[in-house]
């Protein structure tokens, strides 16, 4: 009986192709909205999460806002944060300066760091080397530059050994960083890394009193334990939690994941409204179909068709329309995501069809087909066979 009902449902849909397509359109749009929006959020989240992860999830950044007369001296930095849970550590300062090489000149960001900074933050050197601790001890005028700085200011990929002027002072390039091909590389990155002690001599705002520190957890130590130890050291030194802040990189990743998951749920909820509207469209057309086929219903009942058979026929018809719309919507979603991925390829973004959301849309469409098809099916099954046969349309 079910197979026969499917055949009759397909025949009814095929007989009114345009009307059937317009009925499916609400489901198609709803499914596309649900699948595409959630897949876009998921793809963007993965890209941003990977970017954050590349910086290291065992990274702590300490900012000292008010030293209260007890500053952390650069010379005593490692001694101040001496703890078995703390691994590598580096002071960090930054300043905006004019970068010049030959006739090229650009404004860039200059970071004063120590030798451990690259390992802590995950910076990769493409050629040459990074800053050594000995460079800080000797106040050396050496620097490591970004790929954009090498290309646009120095004017060569092989910039090691070249000279670059920072705030009027000549520095020797000893290393060039790996280029950034991620989605964050949509702008030119004119950054330069020099010894912290060299930045002190170049800047009036960066001094031997360290206000920004990056550190990693000791090997085999949970980052949360390191954070607790560092906060205890800072509180013991300054006595006021407002005097400092400790930023945990893993907490940022978790917070981002929580926000984007909530965003995906909200967008999915908005898209689900479109599916509900499509369901109303299905019910409307099914009611019209029941009215048009009143005599058919009367004939079937007159020759012995049971109420359940009539109801099954119209319920399956509603379900088939809903599922066909869902399948078409998923297919168009895949095409849409391919187009978006091609357009976003320059930003290293890739969007894939979210399988989980596809299954959710299928289940939702089944529910829509059943719920919104139930009333028309029940109305068809409840018709009086004599009155149905008399119906002239």
mmCIF file of C-alpha atoms in Angstrom:
data_model
loop_
_atom_site.group_PDB
_atom_site.id
_atom_site.type_symbol
_atom_site.label_atom_id
_atom_site.label_comp_id
_atom_site.label_asym_id
_atom_site.label_seq_id
_atom_site.Cartn_x
_atom_site.Cartn_y
_atom_site.Cartn_z
ATOM 1 C CA UNK A 1 0.000 0.000 0.000
ATOM 2 C CA UNK A 2 2.851 2.378 0.855
ATOM 3 C CA UNK A 3 4.546 1.732 -2.502
ATOM 4 C CA UNK A 4 1.287 2.392 -4.315
ATOM 5 C CA UNK A 5 0.830 5.610 -2.312
ATOM 6 C CA UNK A 6 4.325 6.738 -3.369
ATOM 7 C CA UNK A 7 3.489 6.081 -7.021
ATOM 8 C CA UNK A 8 0.256 8.056 -6.772
ATOM 9 C CA UNK A 9 2.035 10.910 -4.944
ATOM 10 C CA UNK A 10 4.715 11.089 -7.636
ATOM 11 C CA UNK A 11 2.055 11.097 -10.374
ATOM 12 C CA UNK A 12 0.214 13.966 -8.665
ATOM 13 C CA UNK A 13 3.455 15.971 -8.306
ATOM 14 C CA UNK A 14 4.477 15.303 -11.930
ATOM 15 C CA UNK A 15 1.044 16.323 -13.222
ATOM 16 C CA UNK A 16 1.414 19.851 -11.788
ATOM 17 C CA UNK A 17 5.153 20.448 -12.225
ATOM 18 C CA UNK A 18 5.159 24.242 -11.871
ATOM 19 C CA UNK A 19 2.866 24.239 -8.856
ATOM 20 C CA UNK A 20 4.910 21.487 -7.227
ATOM 21 C CA UNK A 21 8.151 23.401 -7.828
ATOM 22 C CA UNK A 22 6.729 26.616 -6.367
ATOM 23 C CA UNK A 23 5.544 24.602 -3.357
ATOM 24 C CA UNK A 24 9.051 23.181 -2.918
ATOM 25 C CA UNK A 25 10.635 26.616 -3.293
ATOM 26 C CA UNK A 26 9.976 27.561 0.321
ATOM 27 C CA UNK A 27 11.691 24.367 1.512
ATOM 28 C CA UNK A 28 14.568 24.855 -0.965
ATOM 29 C CA UNK A 29 15.241 28.400 0.263
ATOM 30 C CA UNK A 30 14.916 27.356 3.898
ATOM 31 C CA UNK A 31 17.338 24.445 3.520
ATOM 32 C CA UNK A 32 19.830 26.611 1.601
ATOM 33 C CA UNK A 33 19.664 29.306 4.274
ATOM 34 C CA UNK A 34 20.229 26.743 7.035
ATOM 35 C CA UNK A 35 23.029 24.760 5.380
ATOM 36 C CA UNK A 36 24.913 27.680 3.788
ATOM 37 C CA UNK A 37 24.819 29.999 6.825
ATOM 38 C CA UNK A 38 25.891 27.345 9.318
ATOM 39 C CA UNK A 39 28.606 26.030 6.964
ATOM 40 C CA UNK A 40 29.958 29.575 6.461
ATOM 41 C CA UNK A 41 30.121 30.147 10.215
ATOM 42 C CA UNK A 42 31.779 26.758 10.711
ATOM 43 C CA UNK A 43 34.365 27.389 7.983
ATOM 44 C CA UNK A 44 35.236 30.857 9.243
ATOM 45 C CA UNK A 45 35.486 29.579 12.820
ATOM 46 C CA UNK A 46 37.895 26.826 11.761
ATOM 47 C CA UNK A 47 40.097 29.361 9.961
ATOM 48 C CA UNK A 48 40.223 31.775 12.905
ATOM 49 C CA UNK A 49 40.738 28.927 15.398
ATOM 50 C CA UNK A 50 43.652 27.607 13.351
ATOM 51 C CA UNK A 51 45.170 31.095 13.314
ATOM 52 C CA UNK A 52 44.878 31.353 17.103
ATOM 53 C CA UNK A 53 46.215 27.811 17.548
ATOM 54 C CA UNK A 54 49.232 28.678 15.403
ATOM 55 C CA UNK A 55 50.154 31.257 18.047
ATOM 56 C CA UNK A 56 50.217 28.493 20.642
ATOM 57 C CA UNK A 57 47.544 27.527 23.140
ATOM 58 C CA UNK A 58 50.113 27.398 25.978
ATOM 59 C CA UNK A 59 50.827 31.116 25.671
ATOM 60 C CA UNK A 60 50.279 33.674 28.437
ATOM 61 C CA UNK A 61 50.479 37.420 27.900
ATOM 62 C CA UNK A 62 51.000 39.545 31.015
ATOM 63 C CA UNK A 63 50.272 43.284 30.947
ATOM 64 C CA UNK A 64 51.327 45.468 33.877
ATOM 65 C CA UNK A 65 49.103 48.535 34.106
ATOM 66 C CA UNK A 66 50.380 50.060 37.363
ATOM 67 C CA UNK A 67 53.587 48.861 39.000
ATOM 68 C CA UNK A 68 52.835 50.709 42.266
ATOM 69 C CA UNK A 69 56.460 51.729 42.667
ATOM 70 C CA UNK A 70 57.679 48.120 42.324
ATOM 71 C CA UNK A 71 58.431 47.782 38.599
ATOM 72 C CA UNK A 72 59.559 44.571 36.957
ATOM 73 C CA UNK A 73 63.067 45.324 35.728
ATOM 74 C CA UNK A 74 64.202 43.823 32.438
ATOM 75 C CA UNK A 75 67.386 42.558 34.077
ATOM 76 C CA UNK A 76 65.342 40.785 36.776
ATOM 77 C CA UNK A 77 62.491 39.563 34.547
ATOM 78 C CA UNK A 78 63.199 35.822 34.670
ATOM 79 C CA UNK A 79 63.978 36.022 38.370
ATOM 80 C CA UNK A 80 60.644 37.734 39.040
ATOM 81 C CA UNK A 81 58.616 34.999 37.353
ATOM 82 C CA UNK A 82 60.764 32.129 38.573
ATOM 83 C CA UNK A 83 58.416 29.158 39.037
ATOM 84 C CA UNK A 84 58.563 25.477 38.066
ATOM 85 C CA UNK A 85 55.355 25.859 36.009
ATOM 86 C CA UNK A 86 56.752 28.713 33.881
ATOM 87 C CA UNK A 87 58.711 27.759 30.773
ATOM 88 C CA UNK A 88 60.252 30.209 28.317
ATOM 89 C CA UNK A 89 59.681 33.922 28.904
ATOM 90 C CA UNK A 90 60.283 37.123 26.964
ATOM 91 C CA UNK A 91 59.748 40.809 27.547
ATOM 92 C CA UNK A 92 57.879 42.563 24.766
ATOM 93 C CA UNK A 93 57.539 46.197 23.810
ATOM 94 C CA UNK A 94 56.293 47.810 20.637
ATOM 95 C CA UNK A 95 56.395 51.164 18.927
ATOM 96 C CA UNK A 96 55.391 52.580 15.555
ATOM 97 C CA UNK A 97 58.343 53.914 13.552
ATOM 98 C CA UNK A 98 59.202 54.903 10.005
ATOM 99 C CA UNK A 99 61.033 52.108 8.205
ATOM 100 C CA UNK A 100 63.360 53.130 5.379
ATOM 101 C CA UNK A 101 65.583 51.331 2.913
ATOM 102 C CA UNK A 102 66.982 53.141 -0.100
ATOM 103 C CA UNK A 103 64.170 55.229 -1.563
ATOM 104 C CA UNK A 104 61.397 53.135 0.042
ATOM 105 C CA UNK A 105 59.708 54.310 3.224
ATOM 106 C CA UNK A 106 56.716 52.934 5.169
ATOM 107 C CA UNK A 107 55.265 53.205 8.638
ATOM 108 C CA UNK A 108 55.654 49.923 10.513
ATOM 109 C CA UNK A 109 55.472 48.310 13.934
ATOM 110 C CA UNK A 110 58.742 47.569 15.717
ATOM 111 C CA UNK A 111 58.725 44.928 18.460
ATOM 112 C CA UNK A 112 61.396 44.717 21.123
ATOM 113 C CA UNK A 113 61.762 41.063 22.169
ATOM 114 C CA UNK A 114 64.086 38.422 23.542
ATOM 115 C CA UNK A 115 65.380 35.234 21.962
ATOM 116 C CA UNK A 116 62.589 33.017 23.341
ATOM 117 C CA UNK A 117 59.843 35.121 21.749
ATOM 118 C CA UNK A 118 59.794 33.198 18.455
ATOM 119 C CA UNK A 119 59.427 29.805 20.171
ATOM 120 C CA UNK A 120 56.712 31.093 22.523
ATOM 121 C CA UNK A 121 54.559 32.691 19.823
ATOM 122 C CA UNK A 122 55.307 30.221 17.019
ATOM 123 C CA UNK A 123 57.061 32.643 14.656
ATOM 124 C CA UNK A 124 58.878 30.829 11.835
ATOM 125 C CA UNK A 125 62.074 32.200 10.276
ATOM 126 C CA UNK A 126 62.298 31.611 6.526
ATOM 127 C CA UNK A 127 65.928 32.677 6.206
ATOM 128 C CA UNK A 128 68.636 33.770 8.594
ATOM 129 C CA UNK A 129 67.994 33.639 12.337
ATOM 130 C CA UNK A 130 65.884 35.200 15.060
ATOM 131 C CA UNK A 131 67.037 37.544 17.820
ATOM 132 C CA UNK A 132 69.570 36.003 20.252
ATOM 133 C CA UNK A 133 69.795 36.762 23.975
ATOM 134 C CA UNK A 134 73.358 37.884 23.263
ATOM 135 C CA UNK A 135 71.922 40.604 20.989
ATOM 136 C CA UNK A 136 70.055 41.992 24.001
ATOM 137 C CA UNK A 137 73.154 41.837 26.182
ATOM 138 C CA UNK A 138 75.166 43.738 23.561
ATOM 139 C CA UNK A 139 72.342 46.175 22.597
ATOM 140 C CA UNK A 140 72.969 45.080 19.000
ATOM 141 C CA UNK A 141 71.366 46.943 16.104
ATOM 142 C CA UNK A 142 70.097 43.802 14.388
ATOM 143 C CA UNK A 143 66.557 42.985 13.300
ATOM 144 C CA UNK A 144 64.281 40.289 11.940
ATOM 145 C CA UNK A 145 61.716 41.519 9.415
ATOM 146 C CA UNK A 146 58.419 40.246 8.010
ATOM 147 C CA UNK A 147 58.157 39.010 4.427
ATOM 148 C CA UNK A 148 56.159 42.108 3.419
ATOM 149 C CA UNK A 149 58.868 44.362 4.843
ATOM 150 C CA UNK A 150 61.490 42.466 2.856
ATOM 151 C CA UNK A 151 59.473 42.600 -0.368
ATOM 152 C CA UNK A 152 58.144 46.164 -0.251
ATOM 153 C CA UNK A 153 60.734 48.144 1.713
ATOM 154 C CA UNK A 154 64.073 46.341 1.387
ATOM 155 C CA UNK A 155 63.053 45.250 -2.102
ATOM 156 C CA UNK A 156 64.355 41.683 -2.070
ATOM 157 C CA UNK A 157 63.285 38.311 -0.725
ATOM 158 C CA UNK A 158 66.902 37.565 0.271
ATOM 159 C CA UNK A 159 67.101 40.523 2.655
ATOM 160 C CA UNK A 160 69.520 38.947 5.171
ATOM 161 C CA UNK A 161 72.579 41.192 5.452
ATOM 162 C CA UNK A 162 70.743 44.259 4.139
ATOM 163 C CA UNK A 163 70.410 47.487 6.092
ATOM 164 C CA UNK A 164 67.129 49.074 7.141
ATOM 165 C CA UNK A 165 66.655 52.381 8.942
ATOM 166 C CA UNK A 166 64.372 52.382 11.991
ATOM 167 C CA UNK A 167 63.580 55.852 13.298
ATOM 168 C CA UNK A 168 66.759 57.103 11.626
ATOM 169 C CA UNK A 169 69.031 54.393 13.067
ATOM 170 C CA UNK A 170 70.526 51.734 10.801
ATOM 171 C CA UNK A 171 69.837 48.074 11.658
ATOM 172 C CA UNK A 172 71.264 44.969 9.991
ATOM 173 C CA UNK A 173 68.703 42.384 8.854
ATOM 174 C CA UNK A 174 69.663 38.995 10.324
ATOM 175 C CA UNK A 175 66.433 37.124 9.534
ATOM 176 C CA UNK A 176 63.251 37.143 7.463
ATOM 177 C CA UNK A 177 60.031 35.579 8.758
ATOM 178 C CA UNK A 178 57.824 33.146 6.886
ATOM 179 C CA UNK A 179 55.117 34.842 4.811
ATOM 180 C CA UNK A 180 51.583 34.759 6.208
ATOM 181 C CA UNK A 181 49.200 32.982 3.812
ATOM 182 C CA UNK A 182 46.296 32.893 6.260
ATOM 183 C CA UNK A 183 43.030 34.846 6.103
ATOM 184 C CA UNK A 184 44.613 37.535 8.279
ATOM 185 C CA UNK A 185 47.064 38.403 5.494
ATOM 186 C CA UNK A 186 44.686 40.650 3.572
ATOM 187 C CA UNK A 187 46.839 43.689 4.427
ATOM 188 C CA UNK A 188 50.558 44.439 4.307
ATOM 189 C CA UNK A 189 52.412 43.474 7.490
ATOM 190 C CA UNK A 190 55.324 45.865 7.967
ATOM 191 C CA UNK A 191 56.679 44.477 11.230
ATOM 192 C CA UNK A 192 60.229 44.359 12.535
ATOM 193 C CA UNK A 193 61.651 42.544 15.569
ATOM 194 C CA UNK A 194 64.696 43.964 17.357
ATOM 195 C CA UNK A 195 66.382 43.296 20.728
ATOM 196 C CA UNK A 196 64.358 44.708 23.635
ATOM 197 C CA UNK A 197 67.362 46.693 24.841
ATOM 198 C CA UNK A 198 67.721 48.260 21.388
ATOM 199 C CA UNK A 199 64.059 49.342 21.446
ATOM 200 C CA UNK A 200 64.657 51.050 24.811
ATOM 201 C CA UNK A 201 67.240 53.281 23.101
ATOM 202 C CA UNK A 202 64.895 54.062 20.203
ATOM 203 C CA UNK A 203 61.690 54.717 22.138
ATOM 204 C CA UNK A 204 60.745 57.169 24.865
ATOM 205 C CA UNK A 205 57.810 55.008 26.039
ATOM 206 C CA UNK A 206 59.646 51.659 26.330
ATOM 207 C CA UNK A 207 62.008 51.517 29.306
ATOM 208 C CA UNK A 208 63.839 48.990 31.436
ATOM 209 C CA UNK A 209 60.623 48.688 33.461
ATOM 210 C CA UNK A 210 58.838 45.887 31.630
ATOM 211 C CA UNK A 211 55.083 46.349 31.097
ATOM 212 C CA UNK A 212 54.366 43.457 28.735
ATOM 213 C CA UNK A 213 55.577 39.871 28.998
ATOM 214 C CA UNK A 214 54.852 36.708 27.005
ATOM 215 C CA UNK A 215 55.546 33.288 28.467
ATOM 216 C CA UNK A 216 54.853 29.622 27.872
ATOM 217 C CA UNK A 217 53.979 26.868 30.293
ATOM 218 C CA UNK A 218 56.787 24.530 31.295
ATOM 219 C CA UNK A 219 56.886 21.263 29.351
ATOM 220 C CA UNK A 220 54.230 18.873 30.618
ATOM 221 C CA UNK A 221 52.510 21.598 32.669
ATOM 222 C CA UNK A 222 48.887 22.600 32.202
ATOM 223 C CA UNK A 223 48.572 26.224 31.081
ATOM 224 C CA UNK A 224 45.910 26.884 33.727
ATOM 225 C CA UNK A 225 48.348 25.934 36.500
ATOM 226 C CA UNK A 226 50.928 28.289 35.014
ATOM 227 C CA UNK A 227 48.333 31.064 34.864
ATOM 228 C CA UNK A 228 47.455 30.552 38.542
ATOM 229 C CA UNK A 229 51.151 30.652 39.520
ATOM 230 C CA UNK A 230 51.790 33.833 37.511
ATOM 231 C CA UNK A 231 48.735 35.563 38.971
ATOM 232 C CA UNK A 232 49.897 34.642 42.479
ATOM 233 C CA UNK A 233 53.340 36.142 41.754
ATOM 234 C CA UNK A 234 51.800 39.343 40.394
ATOM 235 C CA UNK A 235 49.352 39.719 43.279
ATOM 236 C CA UNK A 236 52.120 39.157 45.800
ATOM 237 C CA UNK A 237 54.179 41.877 44.095
ATOM 238 C CA UNK A 238 51.504 44.517 43.413
ATOM 239 C CA UNK A 239 48.721 43.623 45.868
ATOM 240 C CA UNK A 240 46.002 44.773 43.482
ATOM 241 C CA UNK A 241 44.353 42.694 40.760
ATOM 242 C CA UNK A 242 43.625 45.854 38.755
ATOM 243 C CA UNK A 243 47.345 46.526 38.431
ATOM 244 C CA UNK A 244 47.863 43.708 35.956
ATOM 245 C CA UNK A 245 46.089 41.378 33.556
ATOM 246 C CA UNK A 246 46.922 37.865 32.399
ATOM 247 C CA UNK A 247 45.576 36.680 29.054
ATOM 248 C CA UNK A 248 45.410 32.946 28.422
ATOM 249 C CA UNK A 249 45.529 32.055 24.719
ATOM 250 C CA UNK A 250 43.544 28.837 25.227
ATOM 251 C CA UNK A 251 40.773 30.792 26.974
ATOM 252 C CA UNK A 252 40.536 33.085 23.947
ATOM 253 C CA UNK A 253 40.142 30.051 21.678
ATOM 254 C CA UNK A 254 37.451 28.582 23.957
ATOM 255 C CA UNK A 255 35.586 31.900 24.158
ATOM 256 C CA UNK A 256 35.715 32.259 20.377
ATOM 257 C CA UNK A 257 34.389 28.729 19.941
ATOM 258 C CA UNK A 258 31.535 29.427 22.355
ATOM 259 C CA UNK A 259 30.576 32.663 20.591
ATOM 260 C CA UNK A 260 30.658 31.161 17.106
ATOM 261 C CA UNK A 261 28.675 28.102 18.210
ATOM 262 C CA UNK A 262 26.020 30.416 19.609
ATOM 263 C CA UNK A 263 26.076 32.409 16.373
ATOM 264 C CA UNK A 264 25.617 29.212 14.348
ATOM 265 C CA UNK A 265 22.623 28.246 16.507
ATOM 266 C CA UNK A 266 21.060 31.692 16.104
ATOM 267 C CA UNK A 267 21.548 31.708 12.333
ATOM 268 C CA UNK A 268 20.225 28.155 12.161
ATOM 269 C CA UNK A 269 17.153 29.235 14.113
ATOM 270 C CA UNK A 270 16.522 32.126 11.723
ATOM 271 C CA UNK A 271 16.913 29.787 8.742
ATOM 272 C CA UNK A 272 14.531 27.299 10.369
ATOM 273 C CA UNK A 273 11.822 29.969 10.229
ATOM 274 C CA UNK A 274 12.139 29.881 6.436
ATOM 275 C CA UNK A 275 11.515 26.133 6.563
ATOM 276 C CA UNK A 276 8.388 26.699 8.640
ATOM 277 C CA UNK A 277 7.160 29.187 6.052
ATOM 278 C CA UNK A 278 7.832 26.546 3.390
ATOM 279 C CA UNK A 279 5.781 24.095 5.448
ATOM 280 C CA UNK A 280 2.837 26.495 5.471
ATOM 281 C CA UNK A 281 3.122 26.681 1.683
ATOM 282 C CA UNK A 282 2.987 22.889 1.466
ATOM 283 C CA UNK A 283 -0.136 22.745 3.647
ATOM 284 C CA UNK A 284 -1.814 25.437 1.557
ATOM 285 C CA UNK A 285 -1.192 23.619 -1.731
ATOM 286 C CA UNK A 286 -2.175 20.261 -0.236
ATOM 287 C CA UNK A 287 -5.512 21.738 0.850
ATOM 288 C CA UNK A 288 -6.044 22.983 -2.703
ATOM 289 C CA UNK A 289 -5.098 19.526 -3.989
ATOM 290 C CA UNK A 290 -7.605 17.855 -1.648
ATOM 291 C CA UNK A 291 -10.368 20.147 -2.930
ATOM 292 C CA UNK A 292 -9.454 19.523 -6.573
ATOM 293 C CA UNK A 293 -9.409 15.745 -6.073
ATOM 294 C CA UNK A 294 -12.643 15.464 -4.088
ATOM 295 C CA UNK A 295 -14.322 13.246 -6.711
ATOM 296 C CA UNK A 296 -11.206 11.029 -6.847
ATOM 297 C CA UNK A 297 -11.426 10.605 -3.077
ATOM 298 C CA UNK A 298 -15.133 9.776 -3.360
ATOM 299 C CA UNK A 299 -14.487 7.118 -6.025
ATOM 300 C CA UNK A 300 -11.690 5.506 -3.981
ATOM 301 C CA UNK A 301 -13.898 5.379 -0.908
ATOM 302 C CA UNK A 302 -16.837 4.012 -2.933
ATOM 303 C CA UNK A 303 -14.776 1.050 -4.125
ATOM 304 C CA UNK A 304 -13.593 0.258 -0.605
ATOM 305 C CA UNK A 305 -10.540 2.406 0.168
ATOM 306 C CA UNK A 306 -10.097 2.773 3.912
ATOM 307 C CA UNK A 307 -9.645 6.061 5.739
ATOM 308 C CA UNK A 308 -6.008 5.125 6.545
ATOM 309 C CA UNK A 309 -5.239 4.549 2.846
ATOM 310 C CA UNK A 310 -6.575 7.978 1.826
ATOM 311 C CA UNK A 311 -4.719 9.641 4.666
ATOM 312 C CA UNK A 312 -1.481 7.805 3.809
ATOM 313 C CA UNK A 313 -1.712 8.890 0.166
ATOM 314 C CA UNK A 314 -1.882 12.625 0.920
ATOM 315 C CA UNK A 315 0.588 12.433 3.809
ATOM 316 C CA UNK A 316 3.175 10.731 1.597
ATOM 317 C CA UNK A 317 2.553 13.313 -1.127
ATOM 318 C CA UNK A 318 3.292 16.096 1.361
ATOM 319 C CA UNK A 319 6.395 14.247 2.577
ATOM 320 C CA UNK A 320 7.715 13.687 -0.964
ATOM 321 C CA UNK A 321 7.327 17.380 -1.831
ATOM 322 C CA UNK A 322 9.172 18.384 1.347
ATOM 323 C CA UNK A 323 12.026 15.887 0.878
ATOM 324 C CA UNK A 324 12.471 16.758 -2.800
ATOM 325 C CA UNK A 325 12.767 20.407 -1.838
ATOM 326 C CA UNK A 326 15.318 19.429 0.830
ATOM 327 C CA UNK A 327 17.470 17.423 -1.615
ATOM 328 C CA UNK A 328 17.436 20.244 -4.185
ATOM 329 C CA UNK A 329 18.274 22.757 -1.422
ATOM 330 C CA UNK A 330 21.273 20.692 -0.260
ATOM 331 C CA UNK A 331 22.503 20.371 -3.859
ATOM 332 C CA UNK A 332 22.254 24.133 -4.430
ATOM 333 C CA UNK A 333 23.961 24.731 -1.060
ATOM 334 C CA UNK A 334 26.933 22.655 -2.214
ATOM 335 C CA UNK A 335 27.167 24.695 -5.426
ATOM 336 C CA UNK A 336 26.911 27.956 -3.464
ATOM 337 C CA UNK A 337 29.677 26.939 -1.042
ATOM 338 C CA UNK A 338 31.947 25.954 -3.948
ATOM 339 C CA UNK A 339 31.461 29.414 -5.472
ATOM 340 C CA UNK A 340 32.072 31.172 -2.133
ATOM 341 C CA UNK A 341 35.205 29.078 -1.515
ATOM 342 C CA UNK A 342 36.548 30.000 -4.951
ATOM 343 C CA UNK A 343 35.928 33.707 -4.273
ATOM 344 C CA UNK A 344 37.523 33.482 -0.803
ATOM 345 C CA UNK A 345 40.532 31.399 -1.886
ATOM 346 C CA UNK A 346 42.784 34.477 -1.849
ATOM 347 C CA UNK A 347 42.092 34.767 1.895
ATOM 348 C CA UNK A 348 42.900 31.080 2.452
ATOM 349 C CA UNK A 349 39.289 30.363 3.439
ATOM 350 C CA UNK A 350 37.588 27.102 2.517
ATOM 351 C CA UNK A 351 33.952 26.240 3.115
ATOM 352 C CA UNK A 352 32.728 22.655 3.173
ATOM 353 C CA UNK A 353 29.214 21.270 3.289
ATOM 354 C CA UNK A 354 28.471 20.570 6.948
ATOM 355 C CA UNK A 355 27.221 16.964 6.981
ATOM 356 C CA UNK A 356 25.629 17.311 10.397
ATOM 357 C CA UNK A 357 23.558 20.295 9.294
ATOM 358 C CA UNK A 358 22.498 18.415 6.148
ATOM 359 C CA UNK A 359 21.099 15.609 8.267
ATOM 360 C CA UNK A 360 19.376 18.137 10.525
ATOM 361 C CA UNK A 361 17.763 19.748 7.477
ATOM 362 C CA UNK A 362 16.595 16.322 6.238
ATOM 363 C CA UNK A 363 15.007 15.485 9.594
ATOM 364 C CA UNK A 364 13.486 18.953 9.810
ATOM 365 C CA UNK A 365 12.044 18.571 6.297
ATOM 366 C CA UNK A 366 10.552 15.187 7.205
ATOM 367 C CA UNK A 367 8.951 16.806 10.239
ATOM 368 C CA UNK A 368 7.647 19.697 8.120
ATOM 369 C CA UNK A 369 6.192 17.286 5.549
ATOM 370 C CA UNK A 370 4.431 15.195 8.196
ATOM 371 C CA UNK A 371 3.202 18.032 10.436
ATOM 372 C CA UNK A 372 1.949 20.315 7.679
ATOM 373 C CA UNK A 373 0.598 17.421 5.639
ATOM 374 C CA UNK A 374 -1.366 15.914 8.508
ATOM 375 C CA UNK A 375 -4.282 18.349 8.443
ATOM 376 C CA UNK A 376 -4.894 18.171 4.652
ATOM 377 C CA UNK A 377 -4.534 14.353 4.761
ATOM 378 C CA UNK A 378 -6.995 14.095 7.643
ATOM 379 C CA UNK A 379 -9.407 16.401 5.829
ATOM 380 C CA UNK A 380 -9.212 14.209 2.704
ATOM 381 C CA UNK A 381 -9.702 11.000 4.698
ATOM 382 C CA UNK A 382 -12.722 12.431 6.528
ATOM 383 C CA UNK A 383 -14.744 13.308 3.432
ATOM 384 C CA UNK A 384 -18.148 11.682 3.034
ATOM 385 C CA UNK A 385 -17.989 9.431 -0.082
ATOM 386 C CA UNK A 386 -21.528 10.351 -1.266
ATOM 387 C CA UNK A 387 -20.913 14.104 -0.984
ATOM 388 C CA UNK A 388 -17.478 13.684 -2.560
ATOM 389 C CA UNK A 389 -19.023 11.913 -5.571
ATOM 390 C CA UNK A 390 -21.581 14.701 -5.948
ATOM 391 C CA UNK A 391 -18.853 17.357 -5.908
ATOM 392 C CA UNK A 392 -18.671 19.086 -9.309
ATOM 393 C CA UNK A 393 -15.638 21.414 -8.604
#
